[in-house]
Amino acid sequence: MHPVIRKASPLAALKSEEQGALLRALGPTVRIRAGEDILSDGDRPGVSTMLLEGVAFRYKALADGRRQILSFQITGDVLDLQTYVTRRMDHGVRALGDCKIATIPHAAVSSLIERYPGIALACWRNALLDSAISREWMVALARRPAHERIAHLFCELTYRLKAAGVAEGDGYRLPLTQALLAEAAGLSAIHVNRVLKMLRNDGLATLSKGVLTVNDWEELQRAGHFDPTYLRPD
Amino acid sequence: MHPVIRKASPLAALKSEEQGALLRALGPTVRIRAGEDILSDGDRPGVSTMLLEGVAFRYKALADGRRQILSFQITGDVLDLQTYVTRRMDHGVRALGDCKIATIPHAAVSSLIERYPGIALACWRNALLDSAISREWMVALARRPAHERIAHLFCELTYRLKAAGVAEGDGYRLPLTQALLAEAAGLSAIHVNRVLKMLRNDGLATLSKGVLTVNDWEELQRAGHFDPTYLRPD
DNA sequence: CGAGGTCTTGAAGACGATCAACAAACGTGG
DNA sequence: CCACGTTTGTTGATCGTCTTCAAGACCTCG
């Protein structure tokens, strides 16, 4: 299997004929450096973008300059299939660490989903997984206290990255600053700092110098009320 | 145009031939009373459900019994096209007021989207609109203070219901209790009460006996930082 | 070595939750 | 029609979580 079609991804179910067609439609690989926008709010791209390597995040900017991170995307995710239908991006997508991407012209998307129903279904599945993650995250933002939110986010990222075969072992590279974590969790950076200290002291997880170390996976899941069911599209 | 295919809905762009095919595929109309589940968490329906009349809401229950409302659905929305792909509901959908629904067997969905690409596209558009609303709501839950959240929610509902031609004038029926509003806004019912009092005293909006009256639309939009762009799929 | 980003800690204050009590509205049955 | 229990709405008081302000330590990289 091509490394971009990572295991456990919605694309993994594609027949090899379909995988080949999809990969052939991809344009050249482009490197994006950490912190750069892959897609900006208001863009009207004529292509759809696939994340080949690295971690990126969706975000919205508020009028006063604050930002809210909406979700994280990992290797193998299609970042803006939506622009194929709606044309205009209503949020930005930014590289967390260094990334590699490739694009597919919307016209090629058209003929792919027309010719290969399996690809259309896989894209649909991908979008539904994103929605499921959004729903779970809405509940966390609205109802869970700070330490549960952070624990839950750590669980989700760890689970997804491991399922994708991108992360291994107890500690893995995750170039997330406390400020970014605050923008994801709907908290202030200062409070994130205090929560991280608690998680560290309690021996659950440690985020330091861009490496997330999960010290007690069972307890971390409990702390974040994490149930991975929503990540398995069944 | 059939009243179910309400104006401004993603389905409104369908050719009349496609509309006819869609409507013929619908099963008999079923009445649902206020407060009843249309779909429950964990359901594996063999049909997809369309909301013909009324307002419903998606929700998730937390382990401790609290609930979070994820979104509101109105006349013409397809409630669980997702089960066509993922089979299992990961949240519930409940009737806010009395509703009418009709179902379409998944097999019929299959042949519809196969035969009429326009229907597939409209369904896709419908799903993307839901996602856009989720994103906006995530920002509100994470970053906006209570009165902005409530104002924003009132704006969104008013805008959508008017665009759909379901609500008219400055006051319209919306059987929303303060407790439910709290479950949607991620607040306590008591605080919702105080916020409503403020909105009422400031002459922005009044929610009383299941009727939402918008007293000052311009000011309400400002108070909620409401920009309807995200509701127009372009 | 200096500069900017990141992390850390303390103190004060705001926003919203919780607790407690009561009023008003509503539906039901007597 | 009234008595009632239940749901919904209202208000006050207290408390806790998280924010904001302020300052300093650490780290990395030119």
XYZ file of C-alpha atoms (C1' of nucleotides) in Angstrom:
528
model
C 0.000 0.000 0.000
C 1.267 3.460 -0.870
C 2.352 5.248 2.348
C -0.074 8.100 1.740
C -3.000 5.681 1.872
C -2.326 5.080 5.514
C -3.843 2.172 7.303
C -7.091 2.806 9.171
C -7.881 5.801 6.944
C -11.156 6.021 5.081
C -9.103 5.680 1.901
C -7.633 2.367 2.996
C -10.733 0.502 1.852
C -10.133 1.439 -1.781
C -9.369 -1.267 -4.303
C -5.818 -1.059 -5.621
C -7.176 0.000 -9.005
C -8.914 2.929 -7.321
C -5.864 3.790 -5.254
C -3.787 3.885 -8.407
C -6.234 6.175 -10.169
C -6.305 8.499 -7.181
C -2.528 8.640 -6.860
C -2.066 9.244 -10.582
C -4.392 12.246 -10.357
C -2.203 13.905 -7.721
C -0.048 16.806 -8.806
C 3.579 17.222 -7.753
C 4.465 17.121 -4.060
C 4.872 20.541 -2.460
C 6.655 21.223 0.823
C 5.027 23.579 3.312
C 6.949 24.912 6.252
C 5.624 24.938 9.812
C 3.300 27.863 10.452
C 2.469 28.555 6.817
C -1.092 28.573 5.533
C -1.931 25.692 3.229
C -5.335 27.253 2.568
C -6.547 30.660 3.692
C -9.999 31.853 4.673
C -11.708 33.176 1.561
C -9.619 31.166 -0.919
C -11.341 29.848 -4.019
C -8.944 27.165 -5.148
C -9.533 25.310 -8.389
C -7.917 22.242 -6.883
C -8.411 20.051 -3.846
C -5.481 19.404 -1.542
C -4.337 16.227 0.113
C -2.006 16.130 3.090
C 0.772 13.641 2.266
C 2.871 14.112 5.370
C 2.768 16.089 8.596
C 0.073 17.566 10.806
C -2.062 20.615 9.983
C -4.944 22.362 11.666
C -8.134 24.136 10.612
C -8.797 27.463 12.252
C -11.049 30.487 12.245
C -9.974 34.008 13.144
C -12.236 36.194 15.288
C -12.718 39.857 14.590
C -10.505 40.826 17.539
C -7.551 38.783 16.314
C -8.002 35.726 18.492
C -8.157 32.382 16.778
C -9.955 29.121 17.360
C -8.476 25.860 16.119
C -11.291 23.658 14.817
C -9.555 20.355 14.169
C -6.283 18.694 13.373
C -5.616 16.901 10.112
C -3.044 14.188 9.598
C -1.317 12.272 6.819
C -3.777 11.065 4.210
C -6.560 13.516 4.974
C -8.172 15.463 2.154
C -8.132 19.053 3.324
C -10.649 20.814 1.116
C -12.728 18.431 -0.882
C -15.477 20.823 0.140
C -14.241 23.535 -2.236
C -15.163 21.155 -5.031
C -18.785 21.841 -4.071
C -18.826 25.184 -2.280
C -15.872 26.856 -4.025
C -14.984 29.188 -1.156
C -13.048 28.341 2.014
C -14.773 29.642 5.163
C -11.716 28.931 7.332
C -7.955 28.516 7.055
C -5.756 25.430 7.177
C -2.229 25.848 8.488
C 0.773 23.544 8.772
C 1.555 22.663 12.383
C 4.946 21.153 11.628
C 6.552 20.866 8.196
C 4.146 19.254 5.753
C 4.017 17.798 2.278
C 0.918 18.232 0.158
C -0.283 17.460 -3.353
C -3.270 18.833 -5.228
C -5.918 17.390 -7.522
C -7.728 19.675 -9.993
C -11.464 19.766 -9.367
C -11.998 18.479 -12.896
C -9.983 15.397 -12.023
C -12.022 14.980 -8.851
C -15.120 15.048 -11.013
C -14.007 12.254 -13.270
C -12.617 10.212 -10.373
C -15.828 10.140 -8.388
C -17.799 9.584 -11.565
C -15.727 6.636 -12.686
C -14.969 5.120 -9.283
C -17.930 5.051 -6.885
C -15.571 3.646 -4.273
C -13.580 6.870 -4.281
C -16.709 8.961 -3.862
C -17.712 6.785 -0.932
C -14.268 7.049 0.653
C -14.344 10.835 0.362
C -17.780 10.842 1.914
C -16.538 8.648 4.735
C -13.640 11.037 5.270
C -15.999 13.998 5.533
C -18.276 12.130 7.950
C -15.328 11.276 10.163
C -14.467 14.977 10.294
C -18.053 15.728 11.300
C -17.994 13.098 14.039
C -14.805 14.609 15.418
C -16.394 18.072 15.345
C -19.400 16.841 17.296
C -17.245 15.265 19.956
C -15.175 18.411 20.187
C -18.252 20.616 20.530
C -19.314 18.624 23.558
C -15.849 18.992 25.059
C -15.716 22.751 24.452
C -19.173 23.324 25.833
C -19.224 21.007 28.805
C -15.852 19.720 29.911
C -13.500 21.490 32.313
C -10.019 22.455 31.137
C -8.069 19.394 32.225
C -10.588 17.029 30.636
C -10.439 18.949 27.378
C -6.665 18.791 27.187
C -6.606 15.134 28.186
C -9.267 14.376 25.584
C -7.375 16.209 22.871
C -4.172 14.351 23.731
C -6.052 11.063 23.568
C -7.626 11.861 20.231
C -4.374 12.915 18.630
C -2.483 9.950 20.029
C -5.163 7.520 18.922
C -5.415 8.921 15.415
C -1.683 9.192 14.848
C -1.111 5.662 16.074
C -3.973 4.258 14.033
C -2.419 5.955 11.027
C 0.952 4.456 11.839
C 2.516 7.904 12.086
C 3.338 7.818 15.794
C 4.882 4.962 17.729
C 5.791 4.267 21.323
C 4.895 6.383 24.314
C 6.411 9.646 23.088
C 6.088 11.127 19.637
C 6.855 14.368 17.871
C 3.986 16.875 18.053
C 5.148 20.451 17.487
C 2.377 21.997 19.556
C 3.074 25.084 21.658
C 1.033 25.919 24.728
C -0.380 28.927 22.888
C -1.644 26.720 20.040
C -3.021 24.197 22.483
C -4.913 27.052 24.115
C -6.362 28.068 20.759
C -7.527 24.505 20.219
C -8.968 23.959 23.682
C -10.710 27.320 23.976
C -8.571 28.344 26.946
C -5.946 30.957 27.743
C -2.325 29.960 27.249
C -1.658 30.599 30.916
C -4.309 28.186 32.040
C -3.062 25.577 29.600
C 0.289 25.906 31.284
C -1.203 25.123 34.670
C -3.220 22.199 33.328
C -0.125 20.723 31.674
C 1.667 20.999 34.972
C -1.107 19.003 36.620
C -1.089 16.318 33.934
C 2.686 16.124 34.271
C 2.646 15.920 38.077
C -0.117 13.335 38.019
C 1.978 11.212 35.690
C -0.563 11.202 32.840
C 1.182 12.980 29.989
C 3.999 15.407 29.293
C 4.280 17.923 26.474
C 7.775 19.327 26.207
C 9.839 20.707 23.357
C 7.418 19.510 20.736
C 7.231 15.951 22.021
C 4.100 14.511 23.592
C 4.809 11.697 26.010
C 1.877 9.637 27.232
C 2.890 8.279 30.612
C -0.352 6.550 31.568
C -2.634 5.841 28.651
C -5.401 4.234 30.690
C -5.552 7.044 33.203
C -5.311 9.708 30.504
C -8.337 8.238 28.752
C -10.258 8.216 31.992
C -9.285 11.808 32.740
C -10.515 12.930 29.304
C -13.610 10.687 29.211
C -12.155 9.444 25.955
C -14.042 6.731 24.097
C -12.513 6.096 20.660
C -15.756 4.757 19.189
C -16.415 8.013 17.384
C -13.137 7.674 15.488
C -14.056 4.295 13.999
C -16.485 4.920 11.146
C -17.680 1.334 11.657
C -42.215 23.875 -5.961
C -43.203 21.258 -3.420
C -43.314 22.852 0.052
C -40.783 20.385 1.412
C -38.192 21.576 -1.076
C -38.101 24.930 0.659
C -36.561 27.911 -0.972
C -32.910 28.647 -0.190
C -32.311 25.014 0.744
C -29.537 23.015 -0.877
C -32.287 20.928 -2.464
C -33.851 23.951 -4.136
C -31.322 23.814 -6.973
C -32.632 20.443 -8.134
C -34.261 20.154 -11.534
C -37.953 19.376 -11.304
C -37.304 15.902 -12.668
C -34.886 15.280 -9.799
C -37.280 16.753 -7.256
C -39.984 14.437 -8.506
C -37.754 11.386 -8.232
C -36.737 12.362 -4.713
C -40.297 12.960 -3.560
C -41.541 9.703 -5.086
C -38.873 7.810 -3.126
C -40.202 9.153 0.180
C -42.183 6.783 2.362
C -45.407 7.783 4.126
C -45.457 10.875 6.338
C -45.070 10.162 10.041
C -45.964 12.546 12.847
C -43.559 12.935 15.751
C -44.606 14.716 18.909
C -42.508 17.346 20.627
C -39.760 15.848 22.777
C -39.713 12.461 21.083
C -36.563 11.014 19.555
C -36.600 10.810 15.775
C -33.290 8.974 15.871
C -31.466 7.689 18.940
C -27.781 7.349 19.663
C -26.670 3.905 18.551
C -29.482 3.380 16.038
C -28.666 1.509 12.849
C -31.568 2.491 10.630
C -31.926 0.964 7.199
C -33.500 4.176 5.978
C -32.604 7.829 5.849
C -34.973 10.388 7.303
C -36.082 13.731 5.972
C -37.661 16.415 8.112
C -40.820 17.560 6.301
C -42.097 19.993 8.902
C -41.036 21.335 12.275
C -37.760 21.916 14.079
C -35.535 19.205 15.528
C -32.172 19.160 17.217
C -29.125 16.911 17.306
C -27.711 16.133 20.729
C -25.201 14.066 22.608
C -25.625 12.813 26.155
C -22.723 12.942 28.590
C -21.979 10.143 30.995
C -23.336 12.164 33.935
C -26.713 12.756 32.298
C -26.148 16.262 31.013
C -26.774 16.870 27.339
C -25.259 19.069 24.677
C -27.328 20.191 21.714
C -25.171 20.158 18.588
C -27.380 21.814 16.003
C -30.919 22.557 14.981
C -32.506 21.106 11.858
C -35.408 22.615 10.014
C -37.936 21.748 7.314
C -36.288 20.127 4.322
C -33.131 18.946 6.071
C -32.007 15.363 5.648
C -31.361 14.143 9.168
C -29.233 11.062 8.739
C -27.945 10.657 5.253
C -24.784 9.727 7.098
C -26.205 6.371 8.189
C -26.213 5.462 4.507
C -22.407 5.402 4.786
C -21.590 4.809 8.446
C -24.646 2.766 9.450
C -24.576 3.750 13.124
C -25.817 7.012 14.675
C -23.299 8.526 17.091
C -25.844 11.022 18.447
C -29.589 11.490 18.818
C -32.062 13.667 16.934
C -35.112 14.867 18.808
C -38.221 16.803 17.819
C -38.259 20.294 19.349
C -41.872 20.991 18.477
C -44.241 18.612 16.700
C -42.669 17.365 13.483
C -43.476 15.456 10.339
C -40.918 13.170 8.779
C -40.644 10.701 5.914
C -38.026 8.058 5.269
C -36.145 6.781 2.217
C -34.696 3.267 2.222
C -30.937 3.266 1.794
C -31.350 1.176 -1.337
C -33.469 3.957 -2.818
C -30.840 6.508 -1.827
C -28.322 4.394 -3.709
C -30.241 4.397 -6.932
C -31.174 8.070 -6.601
C -27.617 9.323 -6.264
C -26.501 6.911 -8.941
C -29.090 8.022 -11.436
C -29.231 11.719 -10.550
C -25.839 13.305 -9.932
C -27.681 16.501 -9.027
C -29.233 14.802 -6.021
C -25.861 13.527 -4.845
C -24.469 17.022 -5.153
C -27.403 18.527 -3.252
C -26.973 16.011 -0.440
C -23.299 16.826 -0.336
C -24.105 20.516 -0.194
C -26.520 19.873 2.651
C -23.822 18.029 4.614
C -21.294 20.795 3.987
C -23.736 23.403 5.230
C -24.120 21.405 8.428
C -20.346 21.332 8.791
C -20.070 25.078 8.260
C -22.666 25.647 10.970
C -20.760 23.333 13.302
C -17.546 25.258 12.756
C -19.211 28.563 13.503
C -20.795 27.117 16.598
C -17.482 25.705 17.822
C -16.004 29.186 17.719
C -18.956 30.547 19.638
C -18.802 27.840 22.308
C -15.072 28.197 22.766
C -14.638 31.946 22.594
C -17.798 33.980 22.959
C -19.327 35.099 26.248
C -22.827 33.968 27.132
C -24.843 36.907 25.765
C -23.036 36.764 22.415
C -23.689 33.052 22.131
C -27.400 33.424 22.759
C -27.653 36.394 20.428
C -25.764 34.483 17.759
C -27.981 31.451 18.110
C -31.110 33.603 17.853
C -29.699 35.236 14.732
C -28.841 31.925 13.118
C -32.241 30.391 13.782
C -34.075 33.494 12.649
C -32.022 33.760 9.490
C -32.408 30.103 8.559
C -36.104 29.913 9.321
C -36.811 33.074 7.343
C -34.654 31.948 4.425
C -36.652 28.733 4.423
C -39.903 30.661 4.452
C -40.961 28.967 7.688
C -40.938 32.081 9.894
C -42.313 35.483 9.066
C -42.461 38.847 10.744
C -40.658 39.860 13.927
C -42.032 37.106 16.128
C -42.329 33.454 15.308
C -43.093 30.212 17.058
C -39.994 28.524 18.500
C -40.835 26.068 21.279
C -37.502 26.485 23.044
C -37.352 26.404 26.843
C -34.590 28.102 28.783
C -33.295 24.676 29.807
C -32.961 23.600 26.174
C -31.372 26.883 25.235
C -28.838 26.245 27.988
C -28.090 22.803 26.566
C -27.477 24.362 23.178
C -25.366 27.287 24.364
C -23.247 25.322 26.812
C -24.533 27.308 29.796
C -26.589 26.684 32.916
C -30.325 27.288 32.647
C -30.075 29.913 35.376
C -27.522 31.925 33.501
C -29.577 31.688 30.332
C -32.408 33.229 32.291
C -30.266 36.213 33.219
C -28.963 36.651 29.699
C -32.489 36.563 28.296
C -33.448 39.247 30.779
C -30.616 41.424 29.488
C -31.556 40.885 25.852
C -35.161 41.704 26.726
C -34.286 44.842 28.715
C -31.912 46.025 26.002
C -34.712 45.692 23.481
C -32.898 43.129 21.305
C -35.027 39.999 21.503
C -37.646 38.313 23.681
C -38.268 34.621 24.153
C -41.543 33.973 25.891
C -44.054 31.150 25.836
C -42.405 29.492 22.888
C -42.335 32.612 20.741
C -39.124 34.348 19.773
C -39.580 38.029 19.062
C -36.721 39.888 17.453
C -37.093 43.501 18.518
C -33.944 44.946 16.949
C -32.465 42.791 14.222
C -29.517 45.041 13.464
C -28.479 45.338 17.084
C -29.014 41.630 17.730
C -26.660 40.773 14.885
C -24.064 43.147 16.263
C -24.422 41.712 19.757
C -23.880 38.177 18.422
C -21.168 39.102 15.889
C -23.453 37.416 13.391
C -22.357 37.333 9.768
C -24.690 35.150 7.678
C -22.046 34.425 5.047
C -21.445 30.961 6.464
C -25.076 30.032 5.865
C -24.914 30.755 2.139
C -23.108 27.846 0.488
C -22.328 30.170 -2.435
C 25.553 38.239 23.251
C 21.241 40.113 22.551
C 16.425 39.389 20.951
C 12.312 37.112 20.440
C 9.608 33.306 21.316
C 8.207 30.064 24.841
C 7.359 28.700 29.409
C 6.428 29.573 34.374
C 4.496 31.585 38.453
C 1.816 34.898 41.399
C -2.143 37.938 42.345
C -6.498 39.985 41.340
C -10.769 39.929 39.178
C -14.722 38.384 36.025
C -17.845 35.284 34.362
C -20.693 31.800 34.939
C -21.971 27.555 38.027
C -24.227 25.935 41.917
C -27.293 26.190 45.825
C -31.645 27.669 47.607
C -36.084 29.452 47.409
C -40.153 30.983 45.305
C -43.497 32.535 41.594
C -45.972 31.635 37.505
C -47.945 28.750 34.039
C -49.862 24.505 32.622
C -52.299 20.167 32.415
C -54.967 16.712 34.794
C -58.425 14.743 37.415
C -61.804 15.354 40.867
C -64.359 25.213 38.418
C -60.808 24.447 41.618
C -57.044 21.663 43.746
C -52.847 19.529 42.635
C -48.464 18.358 40.912
C -45.209 19.344 37.399
C -42.738 22.053 34.438
C -40.918 26.471 33.520
C -39.278 30.906 34.775
C -37.203 34.315 38.218
C -34.133 36.127 41.705
C -30.493 36.354 45.369
C -26.124 34.676 47.452
C -21.985 32.219 47.308
C -18.292 29.828 45.172
C -14.983 28.030 41.743
C -12.830 28.049 37.346
C -10.570 30.390 34.231
C -8.970 35.123 32.504
C -6.209 38.994 32.696
C -2.329 41.549 34.251
C 2.433 41.500 35.587
C 6.953 39.847 35.877
C 10.651 36.925 35.365
C 13.180 32.511 33.699
C 14.489 29.751 29.962
C 15.805 28.678 25.362
C 17.108 29.062 20.731
C 19.039 31.325 16.950
C 20.679 35.124 14.470
